Amino acid sequence: MSNEKGPDHSRRKERSRQAILAAARALIAEEAYEKVTVEAIAARAGVGKQTIYRRWPSKSAVVFAALLALSEGVDGQSVALPDTGDLEADLKAVMRATAQEFADPSFDRLIRALNTEIANDAVLAAEYREKLAQPLDEAKKARLRGAQAVGQLRTDADLDLVLEVLYAPLFQRWLHRSGPLDAAYADSLVAVTLRAFAP
Amino acid sequence: MSNEKGPDHSRRKERSRQAILAAARALIAEEAYEKVTVEAIAARAGVGKQTIYRRWPSKSAVVFAALLALSEGVDGQSVALPDTGDLEADLKAVMRATAQEFADPSFDRLIRALNTEIANDAVLAAEYREKLAQPLDEAKKARLRGAQAVGQLRTDADLDLVLEVLYAPLFQRWLHRSGPLDAAYADSLVAVTLRAFAP
């Protein structure tokens, strides 16, 4: 479609998409989610409201897309997990980065808004799983399968459960603000997971 | 105070409190949290709106109290964890009951509403921790300390971390509807936790 209208049109469309998503992220970082409107996102992005509604049906859909875009690499691909051959070191690097991300106030508000929507909307929850959580989980599981192959993780481990034990405590601690999200905590989750699923 | 007005007044007050909390729970089980109003709770409980506002400042405060009341025993005390001397059996009993509770649709809506409030309100989150989560956690930790004393759990285990590893995966799976909440899953969380914190 867009190619029929030429590369300039396609580039303009992508620029406008990026501007809208950046505006959504900026506004959510600045004020409470309930107060952010599609009108405000459009104004901040310098586009008309209809430009947003042509692409997304609702505010929560734009916010969801804004979050999704955060996990796109420069080439639009999800980033694979580090693989230095040392599972413990690789998981610590990933979990420390995750803890730091959740502790970042601007990220915090966006993910909190998204989690509120997901918790109360089964359709959005399914879309979240399909488009964001599962692709990320697959990248993580690929790394874990590599570790199983070289005897660093028990071969009969349920990898969904491994990921839950690794990530869910951090997620719950963040959501309930029940403790610090620092490097020491990230490391302790890695240590617990490796002990629980040692070969 | 209430004793000065006599035992009848005190009993009436307690009956009205119980009726209000039951009405709040019933309404939240029936419809979306946003649609439940203090007026509707009052009507269902057969009291005036002011009777509710004299005791609680907001809808979320009543809902919170309704949830808190669920964890009161018949004597108003929190229930201790089972202690048969077999840590694995006791934890499986508790986690199976927890999984069943979260899988119950009427409980589901109440806890989902509460989690939405907690995730977005740091003051309510602190109150939730102080009045509900921490007392329950203390009861669980007392059981874990008993297990440490008889060599069923490593003595240097961080008990907050033990509880997170045990409960957070179930909580996240429930919140994101990302998998079944059954007895097999409850058992697998116990197995993982006992392996991770084995002496």
Coordinates of C-alpha atoms in Angstrom, one line a residue:
Chain A
M1 CA 0.0 0.0 0.0
S2 CA 2.4 2.7 1.2
N3 CA 4.9 1.8 -1.5
E4 CA 2.3 2.7 -4.2
K5 CA 2.3 6.2 -2.8
G6 CA 6.1 6.3 -3.0
P7 CA 8.9 6.2 -0.5
D8 CA 8.4 9.8 0.7
H9 CA 4.8 9.0 1.8
S10 CA 6.0 5.8 3.6
R11 CA 8.8 7.7 5.4
R12 CA 6.4 10.5 6.5
K13 CA 3.9 7.9 7.8
E14 CA 6.7 6.2 9.8
R15 CA 7.9 9.6 11.2
S16 CA 4.3 10.5 12.2
R17 CA 3.9 7.0 13.9
Q18 CA 7.2 7.5 15.8
A19 CA 6.1 11.1 16.8
I20 CA 2.7 9.8 18.1
L21 CA 4.3 7.0 20.1
A22 CA 7.0 9.3 21.6
A23 CA 4.3 11.8 22.5
A24 CA 2.2 9.1 24.3
R25 CA 5.2 8.0 26.3
A26 CA 6.2 11.6 27.2
L27 CA 2.7 12.5 28.4
I28 CA 2.3 9.3 30.4
A29 CA 5.6 10.0 32.1
E30 CA 4.4 13.5 33.0
E31 CA 0.9 12.9 34.3
A32 CA -1.6 10.3 35.6
Y33 CA -2.8 7.9 33.0
E34 CA -6.4 8.7 33.4
K35 CA -5.7 12.4 32.5
V36 CA -3.9 11.6 29.3
T37 CA -6.2 12.0 26.3
V38 CA -5.9 11.1 22.6
E39 CA -6.3 14.9 21.9
A40 CA -3.3 15.7 24.0
I41 CA -1.2 13.0 22.4
A42 CA -2.1 14.4 18.9
A43 CA -1.3 17.9 20.0
R44 CA 2.1 16.9 21.4
A45 CA 2.9 14.9 18.2
G46 CA 1.8 17.7 15.9
V47 CA -0.8 15.6 14.1
G48 CA -4.5 15.7 13.9
K49 CA -6.6 13.5 16.2
Q50 CA -7.9 11.6 13.2
T51 CA -4.4 10.5 12.3
I52 CA -4.2 8.6 15.6
Y53 CA -7.7 7.2 15.3
R54 CA -7.0 6.0 11.7
R55 CA -4.4 3.7 13.1
W56 CA -5.5 2.9 16.7
P57 CA -9.0 2.5 18.1
S58 CA -8.4 3.8 21.6
K59 CA -6.1 5.5 24.0
S60 CA -5.1 2.2 25.5
A61 CA -4.2 0.8 22.1
V62 CA -1.9 3.8 21.5
V63 CA -0.3 3.4 24.9
F64 CA 0.1 -0.3 24.2
A65 CA 1.8 0.4 20.9
A66 CA 4.1 3.0 22.6
L67 CA 5.2 0.3 25.0
L68 CA 5.6 -2.2 22.2
A69 CA 7.9 0.2 20.3
L70 CA 10.2 0.4 23.3
S71 CA 11.1 -3.2 22.8
E72 CA 11.9 -2.8 19.1
G73 CA 15.6 -2.8 18.2
V74 CA 17.0 -0.3 15.7
D75 CA 16.1 -2.8 13.0
G76 CA 12.6 -3.4 14.4
Q77 CA 13.6 -6.8 15.9
S78 CA 13.4 -7.9 19.5
V79 CA 16.7 -8.0 21.1
A80 CA 18.1 -11.5 22.0
L81 CA 19.5 -12.2 25.4
P82 CA 23.3 -12.0 25.9
D83 CA 25.1 -15.3 25.5
T84 CA 28.7 -15.3 26.8
G85 CA 28.5 -19.0 27.7
D86 CA 28.2 -18.1 31.4
L87 CA 24.5 -18.4 32.3
E88 CA 24.8 -16.8 35.8
A89 CA 26.6 -13.8 34.4
D90 CA 24.2 -13.4 31.5
L91 CA 21.1 -13.6 33.7
K92 CA 22.6 -11.2 36.2
A93 CA 23.2 -8.7 33.4
V94 CA 19.6 -9.0 32.2
M95 CA 18.0 -8.9 35.7
R96 CA 20.0 -5.9 36.8
A97 CA 18.9 -4.1 33.7
T98 CA 15.3 -5.1 34.3
A99 CA 15.4 -3.9 37.9
Q100 CA 16.9 -0.6 36.8
E101 CA 14.2 -0.2 34.2
F102 CA 11.4 -0.8 36.6
A103 CA 13.0 1.6 39.1
D104 CA 13.0 4.4 36.5
P105 CA 10.1 6.8 37.2
S106 CA 9.3 7.6 33.6
F107 CA 9.1 3.9 32.7
D108 CA 7.2 3.2 35.9
R109 CA 4.2 5.2 35.1
L110 CA 3.8 3.8 31.6
I111 CA 4.1 0.2 32.8
R112 CA 1.8 0.8 35.7
A113 CA -0.8 2.2 33.3
L114 CA -0.4 -0.8 31.0
N115 CA -0.7 -3.2 33.9
T116 CA -3.9 -1.6 35.1
E117 CA -5.4 -2.0 31.6
I118 CA -4.2 -5.6 31.4
A119 CA -5.4 -6.6 34.8
N120 CA -8.9 -5.4 34.0
D121 CA -9.2 -6.2 30.3
A122 CA -8.9 -9.9 29.3
V123 CA -8.7 -9.0 25.5
L124 CA -5.8 -6.6 26.0
A125 CA -4.2 -9.1 28.3
A126 CA -4.3 -11.7 25.5
E127 CA -2.9 -9.1 23.0
Y128 CA -0.1 -8.2 25.5
R129 CA 0.8 -11.9 25.9
E130 CA 0.8 -12.5 22.1
K131 CA 2.6 -9.4 20.9
L132 CA 4.9 -8.5 23.8
A133 CA 5.3 -11.1 26.6
Q134 CA 5.5 -14.2 24.4
P135 CA 8.1 -12.9 21.9
L136 CA 10.3 -11.7 24.8
D137 CA 9.7 -15.0 26.6
E138 CA 10.8 -16.9 23.5
A139 CA 14.1 -15.0 23.3
K140 CA 14.7 -15.7 27.0
K141 CA 13.8 -19.4 26.6
A142 CA 16.2 -19.7 23.7
R143 CA 19.0 -18.7 26.0
L144 CA 17.7 -21.1 28.7
R145 CA 17.6 -24.0 26.2
G146 CA 21.2 -23.2 25.3
A147 CA 22.0 -23.5 29.0
Q148 CA 20.2 -26.8 29.2
A149 CA 22.2 -28.2 26.3
V150 CA 25.5 -27.5 28.0
G151 CA 24.3 -28.8 31.4
Q152 CA 23.9 -25.5 33.2
L153 CA 20.2 -26.0 33.8
R154 CA 18.2 -29.2 34.5
T155 CA 16.9 -30.6 31.2
D156 CA 13.4 -31.4 32.5
A157 CA 12.9 -27.8 33.8
D158 CA 9.6 -26.2 32.7
L159 CA 11.0 -23.0 31.1
D160 CA 7.8 -21.0 31.7
L161 CA 8.2 -21.8 35.4
V162 CA 11.9 -20.8 35.3
L163 CA 10.9 -17.4 33.9
E164 CA 8.2 -16.9 36.5
V165 CA 10.5 -17.7 39.3
L166 CA 13.1 -15.3 37.9
Y167 CA 10.8 -12.4 37.0
A168 CA 7.6 -12.6 39.0
P169 CA 9.1 -11.7 42.4
L170 CA 10.6 -8.5 40.8
F171 CA 7.3 -7.7 39.1
Q172 CA 5.3 -8.1 42.3
R173 CA 7.8 -6.1 44.4
W174 CA 7.6 -3.3 41.8
L175 CA 3.8 -3.4 41.5
H176 CA 3.2 -3.4 45.3
R177 CA 6.2 -1.2 46.1
S178 CA 7.2 -3.8 48.7
G179 CA 11.0 -3.6 48.6
P180 CA 14.1 -2.2 46.8
L181 CA 14.7 -3.0 43.1
D182 CA 18.5 -3.0 43.1
A183 CA 21.4 -5.0 41.7
A184 CA 21.7 -7.1 44.9
Y185 CA 18.0 -8.1 44.6
A186 CA 18.5 -8.9 40.9
D187 CA 21.4 -11.1 41.7
S188 CA 19.5 -12.9 44.5
L189 CA 16.7 -13.8 42.1
V190 CA 19.3 -15.3 39.7
A191 CA 20.9 -17.2 42.5
V192 CA 17.6 -18.6 43.7
T193 CA 16.5 -19.6 40.2
L194 CA 19.8 -21.3 39.4
R195 CA 19.6 -23.3 42.7
A196 CA 16.0 -24.3 42.1
F197 CA 16.7 -25.5 38.5
A198 CA 20.3 -26.8 39.0
P199 CA 21.0 -30.0 37.0
Chain B
M1 CA -17.1 4.9 73.2
S2 CA -19.6 2.4 72.0
N3 CA -19.9 0.7 75.4
E4 CA -21.1 4.0 76.9
K5 CA -24.1 3.7 74.6
G6 CA -24.7 0.1 75.7
P7 CA -24.2 -3.3 74.3
D8 CA -27.2 -3.1 72.0
H9 CA -25.8 0.0 70.2
S10 CA -22.4 -1.8 69.9
R11 CA -24.1 -4.9 68.4
R12 CA -26.1 -2.8 66.0
K13 CA -23.0 -1.0 64.9
E14 CA -21.1 -4.2 64.2
R15 CA -24.1 -5.7 62.4
S16 CA -24.3 -2.6 60.2
R17 CA -20.5 -2.8 59.5
Q18 CA -20.8 -6.5 58.5
A19 CA -23.8 -5.7 56.2
I20 CA -21.9 -2.9 54.5
L21 CA -18.8 -5.0 53.9
A22 CA -20.9 -8.0 52.6
A23 CA -22.8 -5.6 50.3
A24 CA -19.5 -4.2 49.0
R25 CA -18.2 -7.7 48.3
A26 CA -21.4 -8.8 46.6
L27 CA -21.6 -5.8 44.3
I28 CA -18.0 -6.1 43.3
A29 CA -18.5 -9.7 42.5
E30 CA -21.5 -8.8 40.3
E31 CA -20.2 -5.8 38.2
A32 CA -17.1 -3.9 37.1
Y33 CA -15.4 -2.1 40.0
E34 CA -15.7 1.4 38.3
K35 CA -19.5 1.0 38.2
V36 CA -19.9 0.2 41.9
T37 CA -20.8 3.3 43.9
V38 CA -21.0 4.1 47.7
E39 CA -24.8 4.7 47.1
A40 CA -25.3 1.2 45.7
I41 CA -23.4 -0.3 48.6
A42 CA -25.5 1.6 51.1
A43 CA -28.8 0.6 49.3
R44 CA -27.7 -3.1 49.3
A45 CA -26.7 -3.0 53.0
G46 CA -30.0 -1.2 53.9
V47 CA -28.2 1.8 55.5
G48 CA -27.9 5.5 54.6
K49 CA -24.9 6.7 52.5
Q50 CA -23.8 8.8 55.5
T51 CA -23.4 5.7 57.7
I52 CA -20.7 4.5 55.2
Y53 CA -19.0 7.9 55.0
R54 CA -18.9 8.3 58.8
R55 CA -16.7 5.2 58.9
W56 CA -14.8 5.3 55.5
P57 CA -13.6 8.2 53.4
S58 CA -14.0 6.6 50.0
K59 CA -15.2 3.7 47.9
S60 CA -11.7 2.3 47.8
A61 CA -11.5 2.4 51.6
V62 CA -14.7 0.4 51.9
V63 CA -13.6 -2.1 49.4
F64 CA -10.3 -2.4 51.2
A65 CA -12.1 -3.0 54.5
A66 CA -14.3 -5.6 52.8
L67 CA -11.2 -7.5 51.7
L68 CA -9.5 -7.1 55.1
A69 CA -12.6 -8.6 56.7
L70 CA -12.3 -11.8 54.5
S71 CA -9.0 -12.6 56.3
E72 CA -10.5 -12.2 59.8
G73 CA -11.1 -15.5 61.6
V74 CA -14.4 -16.0 63.6
D75 CA -12.6 -14.5 66.5
G76 CA -11.2 -11.6 64.4
Q77 CA -7.7 -13.0 64.4
S78 CA -5.6 -13.9 61.3
V79 CA -5.4 -17.6 60.8
A80 CA -2.0 -19.2 61.4
L81 CA -0.4 -21.5 58.8
P82 CA -0.9 -25.3 59.3
D83 CA 2.0 -27.0 61.1
T84 CA 2.0 -30.8 60.9
G85 CA 5.8 -30.9 61.1
D86 CA 6.0 -31.7 57.3
L87 CA 6.9 -28.4 55.6
E88 CA 6.2 -29.7 52.1
A89 CA 2.7 -31.0 52.9
D90 CA 1.8 -27.8 54.8
L91 CA 3.0 -25.5 52.0
K92 CA 1.2 -27.6 49.4
A93 CA -2.1 -27.3 51.4
V94 CA -1.7 -23.5 51.7
M95 CA -0.7 -23.0 48.0
R96 CA -3.4 -25.2 46.7
A97 CA -6.0 -23.2 48.7
T98 CA -4.5 -20.0 47.5
A99 CA -4.6 -21.1 43.8
Q100 CA -8.2 -22.1 44.3
E101 CA -9.1 -18.8 45.9
F102 CA -7.5 -16.8 43.0
A103 CA -9.3 -19.0 40.5
D104 CA -12.7 -18.2 42.1
P105 CA -14.5 -15.6 39.9
S106 CA -16.2 -13.7 42.8
F107 CA -12.9 -13.4 44.7
D108 CA -11.2 -12.6 41.4
R109 CA -13.0 -9.3 40.7
L110 CA -12.6 -8.0 44.3
I111 CA -8.8 -8.7 44.3
R112 CA -8.4 -7.3 40.8
A113 CA -10.1 -4.1 41.8
L114 CA -7.9 -3.9 44.9
N115 CA -4.8 -4.5 42.9
T116 CA -5.7 -1.7 40.5
E117 CA -6.1 0.7 43.4
I118 CA -2.8 -0.5 45.0
A119 CA -0.8 -0.3 41.8
N120 CA -1.8 3.3 41.2
D121 CA -2.0 4.7 44.8
A122 CA 1.2 4.6 46.9
V123 CA -0.7 5.5 50.1
L124 CA -3.2 2.6 49.7
A125 CA -0.3 0.3 48.8
A126 CA 1.4 1.2 52.1
E127 CA -1.9 0.6 54.0
Y128 CA -2.4 -2.7 52.2
R129 CA 1.2 -3.8 53.2
E130 CA 0.8 -2.7 56.8
K131 CA -2.7 -4.0 57.5
L132 CA -3.0 -7.1 55.2
A133 CA 0.1 -8.3 53.5
Q134 CA 2.5 -7.9 56.5
P135 CA 0.4 -9.6 59.1
L136 CA -0.2 -12.5 56.7
D137 CA 3.5 -12.6 55.8
E138 CA 4.4 -12.7 59.5
A139 CA 2.1 -15.8 60.0
K140 CA 3.8 -17.4 57.0
K141 CA 7.3 -16.5 58.2
A142 CA 6.6 -18.0 61.7
R143 CA 5.9 -21.3 60.0
L144 CA 9.1 -20.9 57.9
R145 CA 11.2 -20.1 61.0
G146 CA 9.9 -23.3 62.5
A147 CA 11.1 -25.2 59.4
Q148 CA 14.5 -23.5 59.7
A149 CA 14.8 -24.6 63.3
V150 CA 14.3 -28.2 62.4
G151 CA 16.6 -28.2 59.4
Q152 CA 14.0 -28.2 56.7
L153 CA 15.0 -24.8 55.2
R154 CA 18.4 -23.2 55.0
T155 CA 19.0 -21.0 58.1
D156 CA 20.4 -18.0 56.1
A157 CA 17.4 -17.9 53.8
D158 CA 15.9 -14.4 53.4
L159 CA 12.3 -15.2 54.3
D160 CA 10.8 -12.3 52.4
L161 CA 12.5 -13.7 49.3
V162 CA 11.2 -17.2 50.1
L163 CA 7.6 -15.9 50.2
E164 CA 8.1 -14.0 47.0
V165 CA 9.4 -17.1 45.2
L166 CA 6.5 -19.1 46.5
Y167 CA 3.7 -16.6 45.9
A168 CA 4.7 -14.0 43.2
P169 CA 4.6 -16.5 40.3
L170 CA 1.0 -17.4 41.2
F171 CA 0.1 -13.7 41.6
Q172 CA 1.6 -12.7 38.3
R173 CA 0.0 -15.7 36.5
W174 CA -3.4 -14.7 37.9
L175 CA -3.0 -11.0 37.2
H176 CA -1.9 -11.5 33.6
R177 CA -4.1 -14.6 33.1
S178 CA -1.0 -16.3 31.6
G179 CA -1.6 -19.9 32.7
P180 CA -3.7 -22.3 34.8
L181 CA -4.0 -21.9 38.6
D182 CA -4.4 -25.5 39.6
A183 CA -3.1 -27.9 42.3
A184 CA -0.3 -29.1 40.0
Y185 CA 0.9 -25.6 39.6
A186 CA 0.7 -24.9 43.4
D187 CA 2.7 -28.1 44.0
S188 CA 5.4 -27.1 41.5
L189 CA 5.8 -23.7 43.2
V190 CA 6.4 -25.5 46.5
A191 CA 8.9 -27.9 44.9
V192 CA 10.8 -25.1 43.3
T193 CA 10.9 -23.1 46.6
L194 CA 12.0 -26.0 48.7
R195 CA 14.8 -26.8 46.2
A196 CA 15.9 -23.2 46.0
F197 CA 16.1 -22.9 49.8
A198 CA 17.1 -26.4 50.8
P199 CA 19.6 -26.5 53.7

